[in-house]
PDB file of N, CA and C in Angstrom:
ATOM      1  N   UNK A   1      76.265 109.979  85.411  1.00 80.00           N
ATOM      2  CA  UNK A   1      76.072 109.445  86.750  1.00 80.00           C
ATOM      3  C   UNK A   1      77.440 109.233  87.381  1.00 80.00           C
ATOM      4  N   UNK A   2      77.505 109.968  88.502  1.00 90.00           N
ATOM      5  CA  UNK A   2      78.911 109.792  89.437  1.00 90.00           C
ATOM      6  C   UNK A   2      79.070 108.104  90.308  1.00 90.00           C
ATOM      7  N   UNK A   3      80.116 107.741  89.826  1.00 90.00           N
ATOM      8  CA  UNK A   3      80.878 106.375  90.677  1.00 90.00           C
ATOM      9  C   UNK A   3      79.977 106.666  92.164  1.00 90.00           C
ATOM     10  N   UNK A   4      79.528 107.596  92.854  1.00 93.00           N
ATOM     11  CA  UNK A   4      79.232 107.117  94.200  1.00 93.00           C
ATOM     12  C   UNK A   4      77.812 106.839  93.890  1.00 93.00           C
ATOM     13  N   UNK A   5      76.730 107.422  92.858  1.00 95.00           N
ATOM     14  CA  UNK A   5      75.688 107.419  92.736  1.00 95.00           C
ATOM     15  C   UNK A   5      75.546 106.012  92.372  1.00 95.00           C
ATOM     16  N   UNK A   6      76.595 105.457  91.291  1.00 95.00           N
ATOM     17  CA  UNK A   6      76.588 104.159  90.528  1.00 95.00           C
ATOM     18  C   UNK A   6      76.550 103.298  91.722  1.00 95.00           C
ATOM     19  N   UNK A   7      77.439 103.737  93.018  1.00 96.00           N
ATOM     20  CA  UNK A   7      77.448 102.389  94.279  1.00 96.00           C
ATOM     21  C   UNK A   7      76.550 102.241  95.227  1.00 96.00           C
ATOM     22  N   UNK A   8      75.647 103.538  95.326  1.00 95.00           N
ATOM     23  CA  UNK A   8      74.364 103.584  96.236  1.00 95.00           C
ATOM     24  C   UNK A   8      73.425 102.714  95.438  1.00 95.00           C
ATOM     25  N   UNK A   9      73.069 102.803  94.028  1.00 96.00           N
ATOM     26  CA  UNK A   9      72.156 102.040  93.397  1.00 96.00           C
ATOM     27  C   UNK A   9      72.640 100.250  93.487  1.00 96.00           C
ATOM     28  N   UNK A  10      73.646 100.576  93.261  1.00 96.00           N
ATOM     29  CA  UNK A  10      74.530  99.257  93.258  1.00 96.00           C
ATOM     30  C   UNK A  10      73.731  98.252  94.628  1.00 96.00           C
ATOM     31  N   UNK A  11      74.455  99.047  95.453  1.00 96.00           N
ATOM     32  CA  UNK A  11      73.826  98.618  96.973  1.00 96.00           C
ATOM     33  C   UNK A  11      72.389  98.234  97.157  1.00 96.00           C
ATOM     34  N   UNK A  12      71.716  99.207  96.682  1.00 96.00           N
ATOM     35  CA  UNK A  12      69.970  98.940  96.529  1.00 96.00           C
ATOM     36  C   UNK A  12      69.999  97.481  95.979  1.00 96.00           C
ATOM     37  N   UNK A  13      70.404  97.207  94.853  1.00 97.00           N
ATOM     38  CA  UNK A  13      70.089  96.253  94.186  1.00 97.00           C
ATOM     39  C   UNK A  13      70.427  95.003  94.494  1.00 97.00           C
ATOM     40  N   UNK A  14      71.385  94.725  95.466  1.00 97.00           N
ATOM     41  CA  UNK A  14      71.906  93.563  96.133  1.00 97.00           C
ATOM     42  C   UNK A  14      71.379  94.059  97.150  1.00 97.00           C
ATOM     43  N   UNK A  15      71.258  94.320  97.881  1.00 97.00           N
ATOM     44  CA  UNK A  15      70.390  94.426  99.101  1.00 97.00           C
ATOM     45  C   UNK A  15      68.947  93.656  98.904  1.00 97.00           C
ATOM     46  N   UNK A  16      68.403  94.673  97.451  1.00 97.00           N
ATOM     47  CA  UNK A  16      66.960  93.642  97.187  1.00 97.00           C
ATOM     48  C   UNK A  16      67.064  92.613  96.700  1.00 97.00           C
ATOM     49  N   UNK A  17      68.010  92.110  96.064  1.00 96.00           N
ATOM     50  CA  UNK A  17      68.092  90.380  95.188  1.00 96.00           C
ATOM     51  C   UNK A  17      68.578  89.715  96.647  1.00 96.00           C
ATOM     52  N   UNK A  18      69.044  90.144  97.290  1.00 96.00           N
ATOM     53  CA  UNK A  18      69.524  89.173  98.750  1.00 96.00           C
ATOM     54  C   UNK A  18      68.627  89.579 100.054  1.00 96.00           C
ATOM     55  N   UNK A  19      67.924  90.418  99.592  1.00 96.00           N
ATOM     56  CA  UNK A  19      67.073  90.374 100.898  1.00 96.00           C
ATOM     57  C   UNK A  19      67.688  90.872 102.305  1.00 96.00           C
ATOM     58  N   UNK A  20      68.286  92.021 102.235  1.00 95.00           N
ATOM     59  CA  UNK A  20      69.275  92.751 103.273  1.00 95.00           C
ATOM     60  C   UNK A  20      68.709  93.934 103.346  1.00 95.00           C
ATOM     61  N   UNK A  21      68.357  94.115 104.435  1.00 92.00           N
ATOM     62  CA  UNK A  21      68.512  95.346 105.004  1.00 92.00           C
ATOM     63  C   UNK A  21      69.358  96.584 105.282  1.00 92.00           C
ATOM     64  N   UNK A  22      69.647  97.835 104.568  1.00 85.00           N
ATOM     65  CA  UNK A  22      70.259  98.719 105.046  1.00 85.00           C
ATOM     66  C   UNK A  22      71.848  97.945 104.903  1.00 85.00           C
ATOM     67  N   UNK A  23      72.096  97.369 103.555  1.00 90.00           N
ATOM     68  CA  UNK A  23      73.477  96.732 103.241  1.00 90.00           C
ATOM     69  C   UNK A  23      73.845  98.121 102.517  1.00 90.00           C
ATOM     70  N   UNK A  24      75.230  98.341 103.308  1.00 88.00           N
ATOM     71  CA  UNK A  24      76.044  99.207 102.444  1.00 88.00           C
ATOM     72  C   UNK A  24      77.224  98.620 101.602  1.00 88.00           C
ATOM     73  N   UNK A  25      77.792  98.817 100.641  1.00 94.00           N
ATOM     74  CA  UNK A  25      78.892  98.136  99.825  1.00 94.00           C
ATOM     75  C   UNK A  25      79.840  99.004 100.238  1.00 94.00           C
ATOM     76  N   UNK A  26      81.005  98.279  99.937  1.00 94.00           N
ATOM     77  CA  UNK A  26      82.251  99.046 100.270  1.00 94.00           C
ATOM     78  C   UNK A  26      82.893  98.477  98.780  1.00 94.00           C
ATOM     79  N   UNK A  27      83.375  99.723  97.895  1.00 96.00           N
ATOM     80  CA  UNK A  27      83.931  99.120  96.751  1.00 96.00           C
ATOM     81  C   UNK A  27      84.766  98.077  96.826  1.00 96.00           C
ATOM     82  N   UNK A  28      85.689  97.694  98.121  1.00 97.00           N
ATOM     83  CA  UNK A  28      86.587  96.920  98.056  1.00 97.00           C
ATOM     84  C   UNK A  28      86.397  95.293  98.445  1.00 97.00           C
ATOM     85  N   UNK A  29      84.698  95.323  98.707  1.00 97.00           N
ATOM     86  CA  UNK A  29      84.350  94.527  99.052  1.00 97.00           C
ATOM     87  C   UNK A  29      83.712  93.340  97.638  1.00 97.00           C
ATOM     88  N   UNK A  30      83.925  91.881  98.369  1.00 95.00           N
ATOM     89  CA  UNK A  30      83.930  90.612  97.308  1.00 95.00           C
ATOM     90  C   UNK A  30      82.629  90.247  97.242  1.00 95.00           C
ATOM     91  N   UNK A  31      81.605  89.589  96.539  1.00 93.00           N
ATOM     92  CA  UNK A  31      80.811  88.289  97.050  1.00 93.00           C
ATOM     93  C   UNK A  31      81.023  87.358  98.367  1.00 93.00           C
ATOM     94  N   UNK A  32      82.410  87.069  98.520  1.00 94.00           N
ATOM     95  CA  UNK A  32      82.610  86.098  99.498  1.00 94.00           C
ATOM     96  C   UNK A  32      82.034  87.272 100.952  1.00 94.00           C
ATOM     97  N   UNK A  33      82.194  88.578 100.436  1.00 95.00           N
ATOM     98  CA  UNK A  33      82.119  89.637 101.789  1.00 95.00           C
ATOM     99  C   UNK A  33      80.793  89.432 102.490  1.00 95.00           C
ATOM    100  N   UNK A  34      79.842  89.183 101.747  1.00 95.00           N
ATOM    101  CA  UNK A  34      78.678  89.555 101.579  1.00 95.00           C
ATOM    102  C   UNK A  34      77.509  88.234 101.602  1.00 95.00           C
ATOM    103  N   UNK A  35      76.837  87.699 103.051  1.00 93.00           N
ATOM    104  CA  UNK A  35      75.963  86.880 103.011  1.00 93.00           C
ATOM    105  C   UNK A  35      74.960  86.502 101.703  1.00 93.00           C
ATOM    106  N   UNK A  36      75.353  85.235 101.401  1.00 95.00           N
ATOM    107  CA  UNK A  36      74.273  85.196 100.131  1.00 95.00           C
ATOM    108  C   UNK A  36      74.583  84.980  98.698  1.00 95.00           C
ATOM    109  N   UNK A  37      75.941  85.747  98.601  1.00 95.00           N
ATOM    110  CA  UNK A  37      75.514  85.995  97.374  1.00 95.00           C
ATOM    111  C   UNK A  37      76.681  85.192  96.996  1.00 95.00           C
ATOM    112  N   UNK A  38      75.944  84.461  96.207  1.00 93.00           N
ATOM    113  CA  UNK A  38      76.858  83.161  95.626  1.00 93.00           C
ATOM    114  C   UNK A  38      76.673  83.032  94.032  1.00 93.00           C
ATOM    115  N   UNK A  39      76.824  82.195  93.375  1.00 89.00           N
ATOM    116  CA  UNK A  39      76.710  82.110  92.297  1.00 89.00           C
ATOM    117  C   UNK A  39      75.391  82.045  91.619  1.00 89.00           C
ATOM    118  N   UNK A  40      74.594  81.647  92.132  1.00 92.00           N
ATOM    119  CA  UNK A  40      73.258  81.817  91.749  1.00 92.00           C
ATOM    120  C   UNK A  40      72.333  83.765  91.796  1.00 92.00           C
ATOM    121  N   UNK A  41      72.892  83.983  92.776  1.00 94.00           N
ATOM    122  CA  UNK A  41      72.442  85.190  93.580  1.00 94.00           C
ATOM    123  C   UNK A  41      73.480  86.099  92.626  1.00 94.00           C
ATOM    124  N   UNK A  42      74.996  86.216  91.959  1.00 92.00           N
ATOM    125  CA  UNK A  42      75.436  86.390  91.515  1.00 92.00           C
ATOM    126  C   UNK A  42      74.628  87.163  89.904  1.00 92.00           C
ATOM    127  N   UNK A  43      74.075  85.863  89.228  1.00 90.00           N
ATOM    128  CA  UNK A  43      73.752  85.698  88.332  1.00 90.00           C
ATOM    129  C   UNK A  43      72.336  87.181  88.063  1.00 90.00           C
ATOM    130  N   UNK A  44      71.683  86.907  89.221  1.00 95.00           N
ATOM    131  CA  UNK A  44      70.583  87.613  89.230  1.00 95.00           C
ATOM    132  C   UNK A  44      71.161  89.002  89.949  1.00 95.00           C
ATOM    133  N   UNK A  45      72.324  89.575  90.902  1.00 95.00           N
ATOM    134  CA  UNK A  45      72.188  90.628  90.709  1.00 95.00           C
ATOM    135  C   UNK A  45      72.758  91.136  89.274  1.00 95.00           C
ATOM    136  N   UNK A  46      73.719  90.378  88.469  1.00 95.00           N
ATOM    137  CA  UNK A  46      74.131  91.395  87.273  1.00 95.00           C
ATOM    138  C   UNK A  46      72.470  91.605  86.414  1.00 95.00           C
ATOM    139  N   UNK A  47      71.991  90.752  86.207  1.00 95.00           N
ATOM    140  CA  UNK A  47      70.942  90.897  85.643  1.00 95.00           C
ATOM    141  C   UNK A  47      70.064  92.338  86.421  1.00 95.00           C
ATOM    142  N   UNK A  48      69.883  92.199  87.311  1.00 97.00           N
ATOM    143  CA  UNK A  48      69.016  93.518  88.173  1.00 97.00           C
ATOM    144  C   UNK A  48      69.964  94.652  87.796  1.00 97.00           C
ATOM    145  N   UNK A  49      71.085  94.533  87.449  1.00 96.00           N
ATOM    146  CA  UNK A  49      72.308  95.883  87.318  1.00 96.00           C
ATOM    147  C   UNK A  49      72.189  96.224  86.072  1.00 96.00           C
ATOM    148  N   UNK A  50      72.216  95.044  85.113  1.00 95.00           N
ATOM    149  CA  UNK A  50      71.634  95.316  83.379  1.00 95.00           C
ATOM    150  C   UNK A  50      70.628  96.198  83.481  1.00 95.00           C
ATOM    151  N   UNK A  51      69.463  95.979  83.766  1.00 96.00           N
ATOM    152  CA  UNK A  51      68.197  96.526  83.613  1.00 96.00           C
ATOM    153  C   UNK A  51      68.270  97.428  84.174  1.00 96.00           C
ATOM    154  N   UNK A  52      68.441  97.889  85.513  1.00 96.00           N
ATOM    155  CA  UNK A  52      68.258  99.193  85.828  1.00 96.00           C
ATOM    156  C   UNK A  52      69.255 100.026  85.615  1.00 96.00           C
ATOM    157  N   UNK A  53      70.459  99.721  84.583  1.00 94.00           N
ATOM    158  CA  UNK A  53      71.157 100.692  84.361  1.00 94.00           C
ATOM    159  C   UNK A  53      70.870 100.841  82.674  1.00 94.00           C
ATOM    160  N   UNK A  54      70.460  99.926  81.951  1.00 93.00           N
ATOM    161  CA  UNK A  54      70.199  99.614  80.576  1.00 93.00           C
ATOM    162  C   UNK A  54      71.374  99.497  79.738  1.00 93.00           C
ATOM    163  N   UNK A  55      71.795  98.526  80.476  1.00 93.00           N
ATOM    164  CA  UNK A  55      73.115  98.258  79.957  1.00 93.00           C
ATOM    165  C   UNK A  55      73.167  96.743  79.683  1.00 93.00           C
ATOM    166  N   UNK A  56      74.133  96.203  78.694  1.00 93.00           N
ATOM    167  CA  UNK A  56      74.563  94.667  78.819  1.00 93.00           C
ATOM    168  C   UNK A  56      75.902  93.957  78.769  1.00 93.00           C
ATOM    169  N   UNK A  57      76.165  93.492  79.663  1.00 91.00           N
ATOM    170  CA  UNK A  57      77.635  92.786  80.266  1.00 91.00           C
ATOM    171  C   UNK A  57      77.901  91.794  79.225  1.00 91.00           C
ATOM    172  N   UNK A  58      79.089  91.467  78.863  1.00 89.00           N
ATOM    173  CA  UNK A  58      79.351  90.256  78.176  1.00 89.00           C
ATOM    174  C   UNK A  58      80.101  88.864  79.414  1.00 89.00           C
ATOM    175  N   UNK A  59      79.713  87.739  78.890  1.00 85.00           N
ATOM    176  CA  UNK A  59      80.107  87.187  80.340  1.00 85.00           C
ATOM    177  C   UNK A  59      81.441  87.084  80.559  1.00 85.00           C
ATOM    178  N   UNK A  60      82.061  87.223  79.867  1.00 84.00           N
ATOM    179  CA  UNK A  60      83.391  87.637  80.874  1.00 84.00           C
ATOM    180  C   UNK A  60      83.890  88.471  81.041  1.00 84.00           C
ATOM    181  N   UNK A  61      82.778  89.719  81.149  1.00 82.00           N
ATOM    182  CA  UNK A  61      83.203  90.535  82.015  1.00 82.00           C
ATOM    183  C   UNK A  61      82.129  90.305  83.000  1.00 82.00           C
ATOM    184  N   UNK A  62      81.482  89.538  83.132  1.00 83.00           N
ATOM    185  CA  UNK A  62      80.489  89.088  84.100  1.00 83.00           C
ATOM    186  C   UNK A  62      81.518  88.859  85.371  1.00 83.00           C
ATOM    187  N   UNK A  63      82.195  87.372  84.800  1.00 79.00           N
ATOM    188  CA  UNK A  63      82.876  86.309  85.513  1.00 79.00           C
ATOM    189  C   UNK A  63      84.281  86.913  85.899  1.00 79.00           C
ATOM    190  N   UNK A  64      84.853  87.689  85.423  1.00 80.00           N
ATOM    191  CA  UNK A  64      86.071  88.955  85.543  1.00 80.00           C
ATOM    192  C   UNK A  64      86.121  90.060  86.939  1.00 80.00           C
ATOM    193  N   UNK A  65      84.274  89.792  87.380  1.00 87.00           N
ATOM    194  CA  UNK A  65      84.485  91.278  88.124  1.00 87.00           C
ATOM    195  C   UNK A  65      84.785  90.731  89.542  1.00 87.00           C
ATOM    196  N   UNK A  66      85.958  91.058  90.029  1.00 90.00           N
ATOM    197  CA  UNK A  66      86.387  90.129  91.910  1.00 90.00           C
ATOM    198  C   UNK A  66      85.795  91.348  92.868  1.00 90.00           C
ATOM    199  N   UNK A  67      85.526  92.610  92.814  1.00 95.00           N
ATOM    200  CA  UNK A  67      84.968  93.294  93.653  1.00 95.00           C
ATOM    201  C   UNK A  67      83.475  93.898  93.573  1.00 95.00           C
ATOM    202  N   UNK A  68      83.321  94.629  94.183  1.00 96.00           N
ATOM    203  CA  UNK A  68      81.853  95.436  94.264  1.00 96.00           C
ATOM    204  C   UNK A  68      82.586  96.848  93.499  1.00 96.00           C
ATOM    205  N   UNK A  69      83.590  96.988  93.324  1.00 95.00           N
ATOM    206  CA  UNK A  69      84.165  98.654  93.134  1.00 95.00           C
ATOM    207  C   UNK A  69      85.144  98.486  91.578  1.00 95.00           C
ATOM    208  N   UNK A  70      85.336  96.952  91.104  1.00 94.00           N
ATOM    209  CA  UNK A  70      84.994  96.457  89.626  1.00 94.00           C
ATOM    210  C   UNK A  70      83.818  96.527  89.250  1.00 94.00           C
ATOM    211  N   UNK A  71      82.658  95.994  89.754  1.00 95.00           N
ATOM    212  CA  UNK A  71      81.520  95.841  89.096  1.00 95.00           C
ATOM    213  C   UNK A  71      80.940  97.891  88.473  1.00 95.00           C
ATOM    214  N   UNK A  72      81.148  98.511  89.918  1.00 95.00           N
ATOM    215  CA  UNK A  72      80.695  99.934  89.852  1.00 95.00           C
ATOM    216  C   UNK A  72      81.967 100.634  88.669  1.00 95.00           C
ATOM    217  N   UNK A  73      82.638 100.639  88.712  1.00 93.00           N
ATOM    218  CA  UNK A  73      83.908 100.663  87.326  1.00 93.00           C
ATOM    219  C   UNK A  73      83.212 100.525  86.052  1.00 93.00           C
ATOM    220  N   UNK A  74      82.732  98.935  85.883  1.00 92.00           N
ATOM    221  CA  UNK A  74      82.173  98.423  84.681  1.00 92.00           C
ATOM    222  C   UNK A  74      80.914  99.374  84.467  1.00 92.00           C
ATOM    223  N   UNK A  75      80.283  99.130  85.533  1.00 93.00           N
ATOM    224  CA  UNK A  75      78.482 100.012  85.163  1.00 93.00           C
ATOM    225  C   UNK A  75      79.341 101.953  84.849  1.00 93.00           C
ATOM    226  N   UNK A  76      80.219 102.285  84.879  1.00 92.00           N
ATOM    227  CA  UNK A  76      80.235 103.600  84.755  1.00 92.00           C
ATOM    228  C   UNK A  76      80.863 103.636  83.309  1.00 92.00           C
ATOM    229  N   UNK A  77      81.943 102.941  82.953  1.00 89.00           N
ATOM    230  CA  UNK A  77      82.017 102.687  81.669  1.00 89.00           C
ATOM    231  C   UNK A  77      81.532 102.589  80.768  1.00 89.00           C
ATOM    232  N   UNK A  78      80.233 101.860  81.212  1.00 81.00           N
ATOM    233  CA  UNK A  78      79.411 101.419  80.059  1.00 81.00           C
ATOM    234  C   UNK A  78      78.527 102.301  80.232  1.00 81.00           C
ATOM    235  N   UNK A  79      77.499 102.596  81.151  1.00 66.00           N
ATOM    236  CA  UNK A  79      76.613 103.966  81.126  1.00 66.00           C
ATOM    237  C   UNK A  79      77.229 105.426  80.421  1.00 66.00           C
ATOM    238  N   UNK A  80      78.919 105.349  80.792  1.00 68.00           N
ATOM    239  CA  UNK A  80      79.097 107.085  80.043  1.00 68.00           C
ATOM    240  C   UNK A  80      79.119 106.549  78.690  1.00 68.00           C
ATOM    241  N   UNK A  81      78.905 105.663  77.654  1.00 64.00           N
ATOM    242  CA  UNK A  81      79.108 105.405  76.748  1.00 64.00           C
ATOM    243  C   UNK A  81      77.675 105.698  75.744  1.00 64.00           C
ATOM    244  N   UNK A  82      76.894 105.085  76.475  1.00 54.00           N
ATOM    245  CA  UNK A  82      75.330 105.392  76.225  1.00 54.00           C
ATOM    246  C   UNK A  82      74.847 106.705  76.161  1.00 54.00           C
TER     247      UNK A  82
END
C-alpha cells in the first residue's frame, strides 16, 4: 500500500471518528489542526487505524506521533512488515 493510499484511508477514518465531512489531511498537519480531535478522539482514531490496517501501535509510539504524515509513516512501516 502506497503512503498516499495510507493518507486517503487515514483521512476516512478521522473524518468518521470526528464526524467531518469531506476532511482532507495534509501530512503536515497536527491534532491541534484539526477540530475535535483531542485526546479522547485521539485515542479512538489510533484504535480505528489499528483495525483497519491490522496492525498494533505500542504507546509510545502512540504518544510520539506530532503529525498526520508521522502517523501515515508509522501505518506504512508497520503494514510493509506484515
Amino acid at each position: 500500500m502506497k503512503h498516499e493510499q495510507i493518507l486517503e484511508q487515514v483521512s476516512r477514518i478521522v473524518a468518521e471518528t470526528l464526524d467531518i465531512d469531506d476532511l482532507r489531511l495534509d501530512p503536515a498537519m497536527s491534532a491541534a489542526d484539526i477540530p475535535g480531535w483531542d485526546s479522547l478522539t485521539h485515542v479512538q482514531i489510533m484504535v480505528a487505524v489499528e483495525r483497519a490496517f491490522g496492525i498494533r501501535f505500542r504507546t509510545g509510539d502512540i504518544a510520539g506521533m506530532a503529525t498526520v504524515g508521522e502517523l501515515v509513516t508509522r501505518v506504512e512501516a508497520r503494514f510493509t512488515r506484515h
